[in-house]
Coordinates of C-alpha atoms in Angstrom, one line a residue:
X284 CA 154.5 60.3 117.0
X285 CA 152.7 60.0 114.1
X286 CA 151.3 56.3 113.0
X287 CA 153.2 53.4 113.7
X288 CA 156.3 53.2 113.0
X289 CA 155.8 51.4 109.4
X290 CA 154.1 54.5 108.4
X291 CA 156.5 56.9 109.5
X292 CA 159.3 54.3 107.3
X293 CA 156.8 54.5 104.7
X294 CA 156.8 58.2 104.6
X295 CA 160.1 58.8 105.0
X296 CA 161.0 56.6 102.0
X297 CA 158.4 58.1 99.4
X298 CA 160.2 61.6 100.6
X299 CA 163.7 59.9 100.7
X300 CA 162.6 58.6 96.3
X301 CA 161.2 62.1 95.5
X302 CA 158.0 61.3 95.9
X303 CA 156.7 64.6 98.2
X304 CA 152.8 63.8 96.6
X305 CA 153.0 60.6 97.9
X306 CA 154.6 61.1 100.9
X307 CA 152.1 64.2 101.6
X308 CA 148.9 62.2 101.1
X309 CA 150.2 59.3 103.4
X310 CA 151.0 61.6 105.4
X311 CA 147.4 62.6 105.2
X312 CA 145.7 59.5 105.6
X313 CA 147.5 58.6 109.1
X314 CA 146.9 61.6 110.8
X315 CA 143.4 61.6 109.7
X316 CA 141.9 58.4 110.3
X317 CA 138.9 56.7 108.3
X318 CA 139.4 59.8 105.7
X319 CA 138.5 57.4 102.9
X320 CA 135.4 56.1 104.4
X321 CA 134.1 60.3 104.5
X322 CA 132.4 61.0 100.7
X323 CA 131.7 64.4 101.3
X324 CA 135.2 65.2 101.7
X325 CA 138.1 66.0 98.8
X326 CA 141.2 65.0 99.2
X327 CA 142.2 65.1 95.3
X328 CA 144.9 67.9 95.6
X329 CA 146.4 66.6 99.3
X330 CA 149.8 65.6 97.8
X331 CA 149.8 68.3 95.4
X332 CA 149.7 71.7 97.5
X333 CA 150.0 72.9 101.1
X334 CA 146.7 74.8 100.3
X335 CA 144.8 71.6 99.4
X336 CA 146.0 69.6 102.7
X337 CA 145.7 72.0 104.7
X338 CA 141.5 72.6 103.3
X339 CA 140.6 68.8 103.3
X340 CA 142.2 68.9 107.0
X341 CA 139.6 71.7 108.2
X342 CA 136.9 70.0 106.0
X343 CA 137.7 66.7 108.2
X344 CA 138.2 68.2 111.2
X345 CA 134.3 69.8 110.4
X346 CA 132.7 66.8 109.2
X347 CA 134.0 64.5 112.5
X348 CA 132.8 67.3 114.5
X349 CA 129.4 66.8 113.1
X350 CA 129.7 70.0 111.3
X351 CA 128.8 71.0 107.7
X352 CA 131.9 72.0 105.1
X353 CA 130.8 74.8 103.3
X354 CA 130.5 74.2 99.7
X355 CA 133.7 75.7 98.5
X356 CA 135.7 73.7 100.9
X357 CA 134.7 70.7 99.4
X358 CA 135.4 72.2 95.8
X359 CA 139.3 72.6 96.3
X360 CA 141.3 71.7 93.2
X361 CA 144.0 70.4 92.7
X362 CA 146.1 73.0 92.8
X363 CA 145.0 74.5 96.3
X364 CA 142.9 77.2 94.4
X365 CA 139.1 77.3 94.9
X366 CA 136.9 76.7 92.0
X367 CA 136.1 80.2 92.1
X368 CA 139.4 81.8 91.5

């Protein structure tokens, strides 16, 4: 299961309104705990783009690991394009 159960509701109803973005970065924030207390990670474009979740996920994943991101990880847009493309 994913969070407790008044996340899932949560999610479920920001999907259930039409709110995917929303739903997405909750989502986001309860399968990766204390992501808001990481500065070195972006999370701008989680609710935005598969691409975007899917990068800040790895970045987390690396920085709780005691890993460094590369720098282009951390420079995901918005749109789940890197800075460079």
């Amino acid at each position: 299961h994913i969070g407790t159960p008044g996340d899932r509701d949560e999610i479920v109803n920001l999907k259930r309104g039409g709110h995917f973005n929303l739903a997405c970065q909750k989502h986001f924030k309860v399968t990766h705990p204390n992501v808001e207390s990481i500065r070195e990670l972006n999370t701008g474009g989680v609710g935005d783009h598969p691409n975007a979740w899917y990068a800040a996920s790895v970045a987390y994943n690396k920085l709780k690991s005691g890993n460094s991101v590369k720098k282009e990880d951390k420079e995901e847009s918005k749109d789940g394009k890197k800075s460079d493309e």
